[in-house]
Amino acid sequence: MSRPVFRGLAAALLASAIPALPLAAQELRIGLASEPSSADPHFHNLGPNNQLRRNIFESLVGTDEAQQLTPLLAESWEPASDTSWRFNLRQGVTFSDGSPFDAYDVVYTVCRIPGVPDSPSLFTTYTGGITGMEVVDPHTLIVHSADPYPLMPTEFSTFGIISARANGVDTSSLEFSTEGCGDDLPVPATQAFNDGTAAVGTGPFLLESFRRGEGIELVRNPDYWGEAAPWERVTMLPLTSDGPRVAALIAGDVNFIENPPLQDLDRLRADSDLRVVQGISNRVIYIHLDHAQVPSPMITGTDGANPLQDIRVREALTIAVNRDAIVERIMGGVAVSAGELLPPGMFGAHEDGDLPPRAYDAERAQALLAEAGYPDGFGITIGTPNDRYINDAQVAQAVAQMWSRIGIETEIDASTASTFFSRRNAFEFSAYLAGWGAGTGEMSSPLRALLATRNSDLGLGGTNRGQYSNPEMDAVLIEALRTVDDDAREALLRQASRMAMDDYAIIPLHYEVTPWAMRASIDYVPRADQYTLPYMIRPAQ
Amino acid sequence: MLVYLLRRLAQSVFVLIAMMIVVFFGVYMIGNPVDILISPDATPAEIEETMARFGFDQPVYIQFLKFVGNALQGDLGRSFVHGEPAVQLILSYMPATLELAALGLLFSVAIGVPLGVYAGYKADRWQGRAIMTGSIFGFSLPNFWVGMLFILIFAVQLQWLPSTGRGDTVEVLGMRLSIFSSNGLQYMILPALTLALYKASLVTRLARAGTQEALTQDYVKFARAKGVSESRILFVHVLKNIMIPIITVLGLELGSMIAFAVVTETVFAWPGMGKLLIDSITTLDRPVIVAYLMLTVIIFIVINFTVDVIYTLLDPRVRVKGEAA
């Protein structure tokens, strides 16, 4: 006990005795928990890639720590009509090769996105709804869509802008059309971003090298239009194993790491040379139930009936879970009990306390089961990944014990993420544990993906592998997705969320809290989107 | 002779085809890569489109025939994750693994031979027994645990060496290598030591047995009679004679050294082929997994084939038997 105290004192004495170093000259070394697959901003729509992208290629719209929209390359935006948005672009911004940034670069970027070869996950998710782009003047852009598209500014925050001129495009002849922008449009290859030749962006850092498996080096962009980044040089090392990543931090080989493992948090906190920050994320951990299959594949003892179609059974399963116990004992406090699919404070979520987590009540759960005709319960298996979310299999195990306590014999079927997701998508489970991070920071994201009736044409229910269907909620959600007015849309999203929760459509367990660990000399504001952004990492005050 | 070689070649091709089937279908069974790779925000239509782009919408036997067709032309597919040809990707990771294995090999000789010779010399004394007991640890401690322990001791506590990753590299013959830069070498010491531990124990035991045997030979007795110093006897005369079996065994073990690197590379975040394989398994990057395993199989087939050919050249009995059968 005395050592940390002594060290704390020593550190305090040192800090007061030595004048602050010229921090601007310092180097930041980060241990990444997962490695980006490419430096091409449009190659793979994946967290680690998007996190790297934000340092080099900026988007029109930015997002802050709570995923609220902020001006970035666009200074402002407003609806131009029912089906179009006007973006007023920032003046005086240049790309790192010296070419000026204007509306043509945005058009060029949207033109490139659908055609990225070999992409495992295209950004067309966010650009597919665009039906026209009109350059009013070099710094005013109007973007059209077929239907009202309230999420357009949000989705313009997801992809980075690349330079048309740096890639040899004659901007005067650049025309956007949904059919593409001409076959002879010169576009850089993915490889050209990885070797740095095409890595021309407007961001606070320049890409110096991208070496797969070895690390990524960024240097400060001397001509950045905004506030200069606090670091001259940033090295990001892929340290994907938990133990070695923590060791690298303690040993001083890196001074910042993502996702320190839960079991090491206490030790890291006790070390006065280190700092741990944590914040609630946009990711909810939930259990989805099979609403559609009769008989359901992993339910026994019901003579073929699917008890999950009975709302009383769903309610019983929901209130049989003691969320606070899971948060406290399994998640070590690094989680927050959930009452819906997005934490309070985010767009479309209820205010704190308006839709609280369902209270634990095992007796009532048993009564409900008896009422539904299952006084002796039934058997069920929960599918879960065991390497995807924080303590995922242990959480499923805890839920299984809680369900068993009310008479439902529950087993778990845990497998590695790659196997789990394939089996889940083949509807092999009657109940499964998974997580959802709202990329847009809006309630529309989880509702649209997890609970809307599956419909390929409308792009709804893509991850609704419980096949829940509630036409009334669908109607409210679709209305929200067409409502441009923010206040009206938020009210509709809250209504849709409450309808789903009242129907016990899904069992929210908790919101994950994301930790970061670093030397005590630096500081970071936790982000709901779980991104590690070097330009937001600051020397401690 | 020719008949034998042709038959041996046909066997190799059969093994290759069998492995191709096992590997392809084994990897196919794990799951659908698109489920892992695609953004959760993607709409069902986009998921289907991506499936079609990668050819997953085809029945599995069509996918297999396509894979075989391409493989026959030397194309083992493109990585889903990196968008590059899988073979090229693996080759780009190869130098890091090879240099680590080479340094590991060097360490195992540098540690194992002196310890083994000394243990053989003092076979009945406590020093010799202590070394032999110690070598049991080298055999039995799991690789990843030793790696973690090294990190804890030398990087975290003593802070002598960097814990993970790869340091500076120098370009040699178009390959980037760490072994020729002093900073890079520092990063290699711990992983190479971890890798070397098992082999060092093996070498210790071989060297001990060889030394014990050599010490009873006439040339040692003669040298002693001539008044040659003990250290010269041990490290010149004895050493020369025991190195042949050690080198033979180490040569054979080089293959497993590269394979063992998978665990060590993961612990030390060393960017070699092993780490690529592990990363590819977690992301279900089928072409890379298949290409990696196929390359391994080909290497082993080539080694075995070459060995057989050399045997037939050296030993006529093999040839005769082969023709008679």
PDB file of N, CA, C and O in Angstrom, chain A residues 29 37 43-45 118-122 124-126 191 211-214 238-239 241 244 247-248 250-251 253 418-419 422 425 436 456, chain B residues 31-32 35-41 44 46 50 53 78 80-82 84 89 93 151 155-156 159 162-164 166 176 266-267 269 271 284:
ATOM      1  N   ARG A  29       2.771   7.167 -28.489  1.00  0.00           N
ATOM      2  CA  ARG A  29       2.785   5.779 -28.956  1.00  0.00           C
ATOM      3  C   ARG A  29       1.567   5.060 -28.386  1.00  0.00           C
ATOM      4  O   ARG A  29       1.371   5.004 -27.184  1.00  0.00           O
ATOM      5  N   SER A  37      -7.499  -2.726 -41.511  1.00  0.00           N
ATOM      6  CA  SER A  37      -7.093  -3.605 -42.599  1.00  0.00           C
ATOM      7  C   SER A  37      -6.503  -2.820 -43.759  1.00  0.00           C
ATOM      8  O   SER A  37      -5.880  -3.388 -44.631  1.00  0.00           O
ATOM      9  N   PHE A  43     -12.227   1.567 -48.088  1.00  0.00           N
ATOM     10  CA  PHE A  43     -12.071   0.151 -48.398  1.00  0.00           C
ATOM     11  C   PHE A  43     -12.949  -0.722 -47.521  1.00  0.00           C
ATOM     12  O   PHE A  43     -13.611  -1.641 -47.980  1.00  0.00           O
ATOM     13  N   HIS A  44     -12.973  -0.457 -46.236  1.00  0.00           N
ATOM     14  CA  HIS A  44     -13.646  -1.370 -45.307  1.00  0.00           C
ATOM     15  C   HIS A  44     -14.332  -0.546 -44.229  1.00  0.00           C
ATOM     16  O   HIS A  44     -13.685   0.112 -43.444  1.00  0.00           O
ATOM     17  N   ASN A  45     -15.660  -0.598 -44.212  1.00  0.00           N
ATOM     18  CA  ASN A  45     -16.431   0.139 -43.216  1.00  0.00           C
ATOM     19  C   ASN A  45     -16.379  -0.621 -41.897  1.00  0.00           C
ATOM     20  O   ASN A  45     -17.239  -1.433 -41.600  1.00  0.00           O
ATOM     21  N   ASP A 118     -12.737  -5.156 -54.442  1.00  0.00           N
ATOM     22  CA  ASP A 118     -12.477  -6.150 -53.384  1.00  0.00           C
ATOM     23  C   ASP A 118     -12.878  -5.684 -51.985  1.00  0.00           C
ATOM     24  O   ASP A 118     -12.420  -6.235 -50.992  1.00  0.00           O
ATOM     25  N   SER A 119     -13.704  -4.651 -51.897  1.00  0.00           N
ATOM     26  CA  SER A 119     -14.078  -4.161 -50.572  1.00  0.00           C
ATOM     27  C   SER A 119     -14.936  -5.179 -49.844  1.00  0.00           C
ATOM     28  O   SER A 119     -15.916  -5.666 -50.376  1.00  0.00           O
ATOM     29  N   PRO A 120     -14.565  -5.506 -48.587  1.00  0.00           N
ATOM     30  CA  PRO A 120     -15.392  -6.440 -47.811  1.00  0.00           C
ATOM     31  C   PRO A 120     -16.652  -5.778 -47.260  1.00  0.00           C
ATOM     32  O   PRO A 120     -17.585  -6.459 -46.861  1.00  0.00           O
ATOM     33  N   SER A 121     -16.678  -4.454 -47.197  1.00  0.00           N
ATOM     34  CA  SER A 121     -17.853  -3.773 -46.676  1.00  0.00           C
ATOM     35  C   SER A 121     -17.830  -2.333 -47.190  1.00  0.00           C
ATOM     36  O   SER A 121     -17.072  -1.500 -46.713  1.00  0.00           O
ATOM     37  N   LEU A 122     -18.648  -2.076 -48.184  1.00  0.00           N
ATOM     38  CA  LEU A 122     -18.633  -0.770 -48.843  1.00  0.00           C
ATOM     39  C   LEU A 122     -19.334   0.297 -48.004  1.00  0.00           C
ATOM     40  O   LEU A 122     -20.143  -0.018 -47.132  1.00  0.00           O
ATOM     41  N   THR A 124     -21.427   2.261 -49.316  1.00  0.00           N
ATOM     42  CA  THR A 124     -22.676   2.593 -50.015  1.00  0.00           C
ATOM     43  C   THR A 124     -23.859   2.594 -49.058  1.00  0.00           C
ATOM     44  O   THR A 124     -24.891   3.175 -49.364  1.00  0.00           O
ATOM     45  N   THR A 125     -23.705   1.944 -47.886  1.00  0.00           N
ATOM     46  CA  THR A 125     -24.736   2.013 -46.855  1.00  0.00           C
ATOM     47  C   THR A 125     -25.120   3.468 -46.594  1.00  0.00           C
ATOM     48  O   THR A 125     -26.270   3.775 -46.310  1.00  0.00           O
ATOM     49  N   TYR A 126     -24.126   4.357 -46.679  1.00  0.00           N
ATOM     50  CA  TYR A 126     -24.359   5.752 -46.335  1.00  0.00           C
ATOM     51  C   TYR A 126     -24.522   6.647 -47.560  1.00  0.00           C
ATOM     52  O   TYR A 126     -24.896   7.804 -47.423  1.00  0.00           O
ATOM     53  N   GLN A 191      -4.194   0.098 -52.797  1.00  0.00           N
ATOM     54  CA  GLN A 191      -2.771  -0.042 -52.520  1.00  0.00           C
ATOM     55  C   GLN A 191      -2.078   1.324 -52.425  1.00  0.00           C
ATOM     56  O   GLN A 191      -1.159   1.520 -51.638  1.00  0.00           O
ATOM     57  N   ARG A 211       2.300   0.018 -42.109  1.00  0.00           N
ATOM     58  CA  ARG A 211       2.932  -1.289 -42.259  1.00  0.00           C
ATOM     59  C   ARG A 211       2.110  -2.304 -41.511  1.00  0.00           C
ATOM     60  O   ARG A 211       2.021  -2.269 -40.297  1.00  0.00           O
ATOM     61  N   ARG A 212       1.527  -3.188 -42.279  1.00  0.00           N
ATOM     62  CA  ARG A 212       0.635  -4.179 -41.724  1.00  0.00           C
ATOM     63  C   ARG A 212       1.334  -5.010 -40.652  1.00  0.00           C
ATOM     64  O   ARG A 212       2.437  -5.474 -40.861  1.00  0.00           O
ATOM     65  N   GLY A 213       0.687  -5.142 -39.510  1.00  0.00           N
ATOM     66  CA  GLY A 213       1.239  -5.966 -38.445  1.00  0.00           C
ATOM     67  C   GLY A 213       2.293  -5.246 -37.628  1.00  0.00           C
ATOM     68  O   GLY A 213       2.559  -5.615 -36.495  1.00  0.00           O
ATOM     69  N   GLU A 214       2.941  -4.226 -38.205  1.00  0.00           N
ATOM     70  CA  GLU A 214       4.049  -3.576 -37.515  1.00  0.00           C
ATOM     71  C   GLU A 214       3.667  -2.252 -36.907  1.00  0.00           C
ATOM     72  O   GLU A 214       4.156  -1.885 -35.846  1.00  0.00           O
ATOM     73  N   PRO A 238      -0.196  -2.346 -33.453  1.00  0.00           N
ATOM     74  CA  PRO A 238      -1.232  -3.342 -33.223  1.00  0.00           C
ATOM     75  C   PRO A 238      -0.783  -4.349 -32.170  1.00  0.00           C
ATOM     76  O   PRO A 238       0.060  -5.196 -32.441  1.00  0.00           O
ATOM     77  N   LEU A 239      -1.293  -4.225 -30.949  1.00  0.00           N
ATOM     78  CA  LEU A 239      -0.968  -5.169 -29.871  1.00  0.00           C
ATOM     79  C   LEU A 239      -2.279  -5.860 -29.513  1.00  0.00           C
ATOM     80  O   LEU A 239      -2.969  -5.465 -28.573  1.00  0.00           O
ATOM     81  N   SER A 241      -3.113  -8.867 -28.396  1.00  0.00           N
ATOM     82  CA  SER A 241      -3.315  -9.692 -27.199  1.00  0.00           C
ATOM     83  C   SER A 241      -3.368  -8.791 -25.966  1.00  0.00           C
ATOM     84  O   SER A 241      -2.556  -7.878 -25.832  1.00  0.00           O
ATOM     85  N   PRO A 244       0.044  -8.648 -23.299  1.00  0.00           N
ATOM     86  CA  PRO A 244       1.172  -7.878 -23.828  1.00  0.00           C
ATOM     87  C   PRO A 244       0.864  -6.398 -24.023  1.00  0.00           C
ATOM     88  O   PRO A 244       1.751  -5.553 -23.869  1.00  0.00           O
ATOM     89  N   ALA A 247       1.236  -4.918 -20.668  1.00  0.00           N
ATOM     90  CA  ALA A 247       2.661  -4.944 -20.321  1.00  0.00           C
ATOM     91  C   ALA A 247       3.404  -3.830 -21.043  1.00  0.00           C
ATOM     92  O   ALA A 247       4.271  -3.169 -20.459  1.00  0.00           O
ATOM     93  N   ALA A 248       3.057  -3.600 -22.298  1.00  0.00           N
ATOM     94  CA  ALA A 248       3.735  -2.563 -23.074  1.00  0.00           C
ATOM     95  C   ALA A 248       3.491  -1.197 -22.460  1.00  0.00           C
ATOM     96  O   ALA A 248       4.369  -0.332 -22.459  1.00  0.00           O
ATOM     97  N   ILE A 250       2.802  -0.604 -19.152  1.00  0.00           N
ATOM     98  CA  ILE A 250       3.514  -0.527 -17.869  1.00  0.00           C
ATOM     99  C   ILE A 250       5.018  -0.389 -18.106  1.00  0.00           C
ATOM    100  O   ILE A 250       5.709   0.345 -17.411  1.00  0.00           O
ATOM    101  N   ALA A 251       5.523  -1.088 -19.131  1.00  0.00           N
ATOM    102  CA  ALA A 251       6.949  -1.037 -19.424  1.00  0.00           C
ATOM    103  C   ALA A 251       7.361   0.292 -20.062  1.00  0.00           C
ATOM    104  O   ALA A 251       8.542   0.568 -20.196  1.00  0.00           O
ATOM    105  N   ASP A 253       6.729   1.144 -23.220  1.00  0.00           N
ATOM    106  CA  ASP A 253       6.941   1.057 -24.664  1.00  0.00           C
ATOM    107  C   ASP A 253       5.865   1.820 -25.433  1.00  0.00           C
ATOM    108  O   ASP A 253       6.092   2.283 -26.541  1.00  0.00           O
ATOM    109  N   SER A 418     -16.645 -15.833 -35.037  1.00  0.00           N
ATOM    110  CA  SER A 418     -16.878 -16.130 -36.455  1.00  0.00           C
ATOM    111  C   SER A 418     -17.900 -17.250 -36.611  1.00  0.00           C
ATOM    112  O   SER A 418     -18.773 -17.192 -37.470  1.00  0.00           O
ATOM    113  N   THR A 419     -17.816 -18.266 -35.769  1.00  0.00           N
ATOM    114  CA  THR A 419     -18.777 -19.359 -35.836  1.00  0.00           C
ATOM    115  C   THR A 419     -20.140 -18.899 -35.337  1.00  0.00           C
ATOM    116  O   THR A 419     -21.170 -19.174 -35.950  1.00  0.00           O
ATOM    117  N   SER A 422     -22.234 -16.740 -37.813  1.00  0.00           N
ATOM    118  CA  SER A 422     -22.757 -17.509 -38.937  1.00  0.00           C
ATOM    119  C   SER A 422     -23.947 -18.358 -38.495  1.00  0.00           C
ATOM    120  O   SER A 422     -24.948 -18.459 -39.196  1.00  0.00           O
ATOM    121  N   ASN A 425     -26.935 -16.092 -37.832  1.00  0.00           N
ATOM    122  CA  ASN A 425     -27.560 -15.616 -39.057  1.00  0.00           C
ATOM    123  C   ASN A 425     -28.310 -16.715 -39.782  1.00  0.00           C
ATOM    124  O   ASN A 425     -29.129 -16.444 -40.656  1.00  0.00           O
ATOM    125  N   TRP A 436     -24.958  -4.394 -29.828  1.00  0.00           N
ATOM    126  CA  TRP A 436     -25.185  -3.492 -30.958  1.00  0.00           C
ATOM    127  C   TRP A 436     -24.637  -2.116 -30.610  1.00  0.00           C
ATOM    128  O   TRP A 436     -25.024  -1.522 -29.607  1.00  0.00           O
ATOM    129  N   SER A 456     -35.935  -6.538 -46.994  1.00  0.00           N
ATOM    130  CA  SER A 456     -34.748  -6.186 -47.777  1.00  0.00           C
ATOM    131  C   SER A 456     -34.948  -4.901 -48.570  1.00  0.00           C
ATOM    132  O   SER A 456     -34.042  -4.088 -48.673  1.00  0.00           O
TER     133      SER A 456
ATOM    134  N   GLY B  31     -17.616 -20.867 -41.022  1.00  0.00           N
ATOM    135  CA  GLY B  31     -18.661 -19.863 -41.006  1.00  0.00           C
ATOM    136  C   GLY B  31     -18.555 -18.996 -42.240  1.00  0.00           C
ATOM    137  O   GLY B  31     -17.702 -19.193 -43.083  1.00  0.00           O
ATOM    138  N   ASN B  32     -19.431 -18.007 -42.291  1.00  0.00           N
ATOM    139  CA  ASN B  32     -19.473 -17.128 -43.440  1.00  0.00           C
ATOM    140  C   ASN B  32     -18.681 -15.851 -43.149  1.00  0.00           C
ATOM    141  O   ASN B  32     -19.050 -15.082 -42.275  1.00  0.00           O
ATOM    142  N   ASP B  35     -20.350 -12.391 -42.592  1.00  0.00           N
ATOM    143  CA  ASP B  35     -20.960 -12.097 -41.286  1.00  0.00           C
ATOM    144  C   ASP B  35     -20.008 -11.342 -40.377  1.00  0.00           C
ATOM    145  O   ASP B  35     -20.424 -10.588 -39.507  1.00  0.00           O
ATOM    146  N   ILE B  36     -18.706 -11.580 -40.559  1.00  0.00           N
ATOM    147  CA  ILE B  36     -17.702 -10.942 -39.704  1.00  0.00           C
ATOM    148  C   ILE B  36     -17.244  -9.617 -40.317  1.00  0.00           C
ATOM    149  O   ILE B  36     -17.035  -8.637 -39.630  1.00  0.00           O
ATOM    150  N   LEU B  37     -17.096  -9.628 -41.650  1.00  0.00           N
ATOM    151  CA  LEU B  37     -16.417  -8.513 -42.305  1.00  0.00           C
ATOM    152  C   LEU B  37     -17.316  -7.313 -42.521  1.00  0.00           C
ATOM    153  O   LEU B  37     -16.868  -6.181 -42.479  1.00  0.00           O
ATOM    154  N   ILE B  38     -18.590  -7.561 -42.773  1.00  0.00           N
ATOM    155  CA  ILE B  38     -19.415  -6.440 -43.204  1.00  0.00           C
ATOM    156  C   ILE B  38     -19.844  -5.592 -42.021  1.00  0.00           C
ATOM    157  O   ILE B  38     -19.977  -6.088 -40.899  1.00  0.00           O
ATOM    158  N   SER B  39     -20.021  -4.316 -42.266  1.00  0.00           N
ATOM    159  CA  SER B  39     -20.475  -3.411 -41.218  1.00  0.00           C
ATOM    160  C   SER B  39     -21.866  -3.837 -40.759  1.00  0.00           C
ATOM    161  O   SER B  39     -22.711  -4.192 -41.576  1.00  0.00           O
ATOM    162  N   PRO B  40     -22.117  -3.807 -39.444  1.00  0.00           N
ATOM    163  CA  PRO B  40     -23.444  -4.200 -38.959  1.00  0.00           C
ATOM    164  C   PRO B  40     -24.544  -3.292 -39.527  1.00  0.00           C
ATOM    165  O   PRO B  40     -25.703  -3.696 -39.595  1.00  0.00           O
ATOM    166  N   ASP B  41     -24.172  -2.078 -39.929  1.00  0.00           N
ATOM    167  CA  ASP B  41     -25.164  -1.160 -40.474  1.00  0.00           C
ATOM    168  C   ASP B  41     -25.626  -1.536 -41.873  1.00  0.00           C
ATOM    169  O   ASP B  41     -26.589  -0.972 -42.390  1.00  0.00           O
ATOM    170  N   PRO B  44     -29.701  -5.676 -45.748  1.00  0.00           N
ATOM    171  CA  PRO B  44     -29.684  -7.047 -46.279  1.00  0.00           C
ATOM    172  C   PRO B  44     -29.263  -7.090 -47.748  1.00  0.00           C
ATOM    173  O   PRO B  44     -28.538  -7.999 -48.158  1.00  0.00           O
ATOM    174  N   GLU B  46     -27.186  -5.135 -49.279  1.00  0.00           N
ATOM    175  CA  GLU B  46     -25.736  -4.968 -49.393  1.00  0.00           C
ATOM    176  C   GLU B  46     -25.008  -6.238 -48.968  1.00  0.00           C
ATOM    177  O   GLU B  46     -23.975  -6.580 -49.534  1.00  0.00           O
ATOM    178  N   THR B  50     -22.425  -8.238 -51.346  1.00  0.00           N
ATOM    179  CA  THR B  50     -21.058  -8.586 -50.945  1.00  0.00           C
ATOM    180  C   THR B  50     -20.833 -10.093 -51.074  1.00  0.00           C
ATOM    181  O   THR B  50     -19.781 -10.535 -51.527  1.00  0.00           O
ATOM    182  N   ARG B  53     -20.220 -10.760 -54.581  1.00  0.00           N
ATOM    183  CA  ARG B  53     -18.916 -10.269 -55.022  1.00  0.00           C
ATOM    184  C   ARG B  53     -17.819 -11.274 -54.677  1.00  0.00           C
ATOM    185  O   ARG B  53     -16.892 -11.486 -55.436  1.00  0.00           O
ATOM    186  N   ARG B  78      -7.650 -13.904 -53.298  1.00  0.00           N
ATOM    187  CA  ARG B  78      -7.311 -12.615 -52.707  1.00  0.00           C
ATOM    188  C   ARG B  78      -7.831 -12.558 -51.285  1.00  0.00           C
ATOM    189  O   ARG B  78      -8.918 -13.051 -51.004  1.00  0.00           O
ATOM    190  N   PHE B  80      -9.763 -11.417 -48.256  1.00  0.00           N
ATOM    191  CA  PHE B  80     -10.990 -10.620 -48.115  1.00  0.00           C
ATOM    192  C   PHE B  80     -10.716  -9.364 -47.313  1.00  0.00           C
ATOM    193  O   PHE B  80     -11.291  -8.315 -47.556  1.00  0.00           O
ATOM    194  N   VAL B  81      -9.850  -9.488 -46.325  1.00  0.00           N
ATOM    195  CA  VAL B  81      -9.634  -8.380 -45.401  1.00  0.00           C
ATOM    196  C   VAL B  81      -8.737  -7.319 -46.012  1.00  0.00           C
ATOM    197  O   VAL B  81      -8.977  -6.130 -45.864  1.00  0.00           O
ATOM    198  N   HIS B  82      -7.684  -7.747 -46.711  1.00  0.00           N
ATOM    199  CA  HIS B  82      -6.708  -6.785 -47.208  1.00  0.00           C
ATOM    200  C   HIS B  82      -6.830  -6.494 -48.696  1.00  0.00           C
ATOM    201  O   HIS B  82      -6.192  -5.586 -49.198  1.00  0.00           O
ATOM    202  N   GLU B  84      -5.610  -8.073 -51.127  1.00  0.00           N
ATOM    203  CA  GLU B  84      -4.393  -8.373 -51.876  1.00  0.00           C
ATOM    204  C   GLU B  84      -4.315  -9.866 -52.134  1.00  0.00           C
ATOM    205  O   GLU B  84      -4.902 -10.648 -51.394  1.00  0.00           O
ATOM    206  N   LEU B  89       0.557 -11.651 -49.830  1.00  0.00           N
ATOM    207  CA  LEU B  89       0.420 -11.198 -48.449  1.00  0.00           C
ATOM    208  C   LEU B  89       1.285 -12.047 -47.523  1.00  0.00           C
ATOM    209  O   LEU B  89       2.030 -11.533 -46.680  1.00  0.00           O
ATOM    210  N   TYR B  93       4.903 -11.250 -45.175  1.00  0.00           N
ATOM    211  CA  TYR B  93       5.095 -11.478 -43.737  1.00  0.00           C
ATOM    212  C   TYR B  93       6.239 -12.458 -43.463  1.00  0.00           C
ATOM    213  O   TYR B  93       6.648 -12.633 -42.336  1.00  0.00           O
ATOM    214  N   ILE B 151       8.414 -11.025 -20.746  1.00  0.00           N
ATOM    215  CA  ILE B 151       7.939  -9.637 -20.845  1.00  0.00           C
ATOM    216  C   ILE B 151       7.888  -9.021 -19.448  1.00  0.00           C
ATOM    217  O   ILE B 151       8.354  -7.903 -19.210  1.00  0.00           O
ATOM    218  N   ALA B 155      10.970  -6.648 -19.562  1.00  0.00           N
ATOM    219  CA  ALA B 155      10.416  -5.411 -20.102  1.00  0.00           C
ATOM    220  C   ALA B 155       9.742  -4.589 -19.017  1.00  0.00           C
ATOM    221  O   ALA B 155       9.999  -3.397 -18.882  1.00  0.00           O
ATOM    222  N   VAL B 156       8.885  -5.244 -18.201  1.00  0.00           N
ATOM    223  CA  VAL B 156       8.118  -4.476 -17.222  1.00  0.00           C
ATOM    224  C   VAL B 156       8.957  -4.142 -15.992  1.00  0.00           C
ATOM    225  O   VAL B 156       9.051  -2.986 -15.589  1.00  0.00           O
ATOM    226  N   GLN B 159      13.012  -3.327 -17.346  1.00  0.00           N
ATOM    227  CA  GLN B 159      12.974  -2.360 -18.446  1.00  0.00           C
ATOM    228  C   GLN B 159      14.264  -2.366 -19.267  1.00  0.00           C
ATOM    229  O   GLN B 159      14.745  -1.320 -19.692  1.00  0.00           O
ATOM    230  N   PRO B 162      12.528  -3.882 -25.007  1.00  0.00           N
ATOM    231  CA  PRO B 162      11.143  -3.536 -25.354  1.00  0.00           C
ATOM    232  C   PRO B 162      10.242  -4.772 -25.258  1.00  0.00           C
ATOM    233  O   PRO B 162      10.704  -5.898 -25.438  1.00  0.00           O
ATOM    234  N   SER B 163       8.968  -4.554 -24.951  1.00  0.00           N
ATOM    235  CA  SER B 163       8.087  -5.684 -24.671  1.00  0.00           C
ATOM    236  C   SER B 163       7.514  -6.324 -25.922  1.00  0.00           C
ATOM    237  O   SER B 163       7.520  -7.542 -26.046  1.00  0.00           O
ATOM    238  N   THR B 164       7.003  -5.528 -26.834  1.00  0.00           N
ATOM    239  CA  THR B 164       6.330  -6.130 -27.994  1.00  0.00           C
ATOM    240  C   THR B 164       6.567  -5.297 -29.236  1.00  0.00           C
ATOM    241  O   THR B 164       7.020  -4.165 -29.173  1.00  0.00           O
ATOM    242  N   ARG B 166       7.826  -4.592 -33.400  1.00  0.00           N
ATOM    243  CA  ARG B 166       9.036  -4.715 -34.191  1.00  0.00           C
ATOM    244  C   ARG B 166       9.704  -3.352 -34.265  1.00  0.00           C
ATOM    245  O   ARG B 166       9.032  -2.346 -34.451  1.00  0.00           O
ATOM    246  N   ARG B 176      12.592  -6.289 -45.727  1.00  0.00           N
ATOM    247  CA  ARG B 176      12.889  -5.447 -44.584  1.00  0.00           C
ATOM    248  C   ARG B 176      13.198  -6.358 -43.401  1.00  0.00           C
ATOM    249  O   ARG B 176      12.389  -7.172 -43.021  1.00  0.00           O
ATOM    250  N   THR B 266       2.291 -14.186 -31.608  1.00  0.00           N
ATOM    251  CA  THR B 266       1.085 -13.579 -31.080  1.00  0.00           C
ATOM    252  C   THR B 266       1.367 -12.882 -29.758  1.00  0.00           C
ATOM    253  O   THR B 266       0.937 -11.752 -29.532  1.00  0.00           O
ATOM    254  N   VAL B 267       2.139 -13.539 -28.891  1.00  0.00           N
ATOM    255  CA  VAL B 267       2.441 -12.940 -27.587  1.00  0.00           C
ATOM    256  C   VAL B 267       3.245 -11.646 -27.753  1.00  0.00           C
ATOM    257  O   VAL B 267       2.994 -10.652 -27.080  1.00  0.00           O
ATOM    258  N   ALA B 269       3.419  -9.742 -30.455  1.00  0.00           N
ATOM    259  CA  ALA B 269       2.910  -8.918 -31.552  1.00  0.00           C
ATOM    260  C   ALA B 269       3.968  -8.807 -32.654  1.00  0.00           C
ATOM    261  O   ALA B 269       4.194  -7.746 -33.216  1.00  0.00           O
ATOM    262  N   PRO B 271       5.212  -9.207 -36.244  1.00  0.00           N
ATOM    263  CA  PRO B 271       4.431  -9.264 -37.475  1.00  0.00           C
ATOM    264  C   PRO B 271       4.908 -10.331 -38.460  1.00  0.00           C
ATOM    265  O   PRO B 271       5.354 -10.023 -39.558  1.00  0.00           O
ATOM    266  N   LEU B 284     -11.841 -14.879 -40.345  1.00  0.00           N
ATOM    267  CA  LEU B 284     -12.309 -15.851 -41.345  1.00  0.00           C
ATOM    268  C   LEU B 284     -11.859 -15.468 -42.740  1.00  0.00           C
ATOM    269  O   LEU B 284     -12.622 -15.550 -43.695  1.00  0.00           O
TER     270      LEU B 284
END
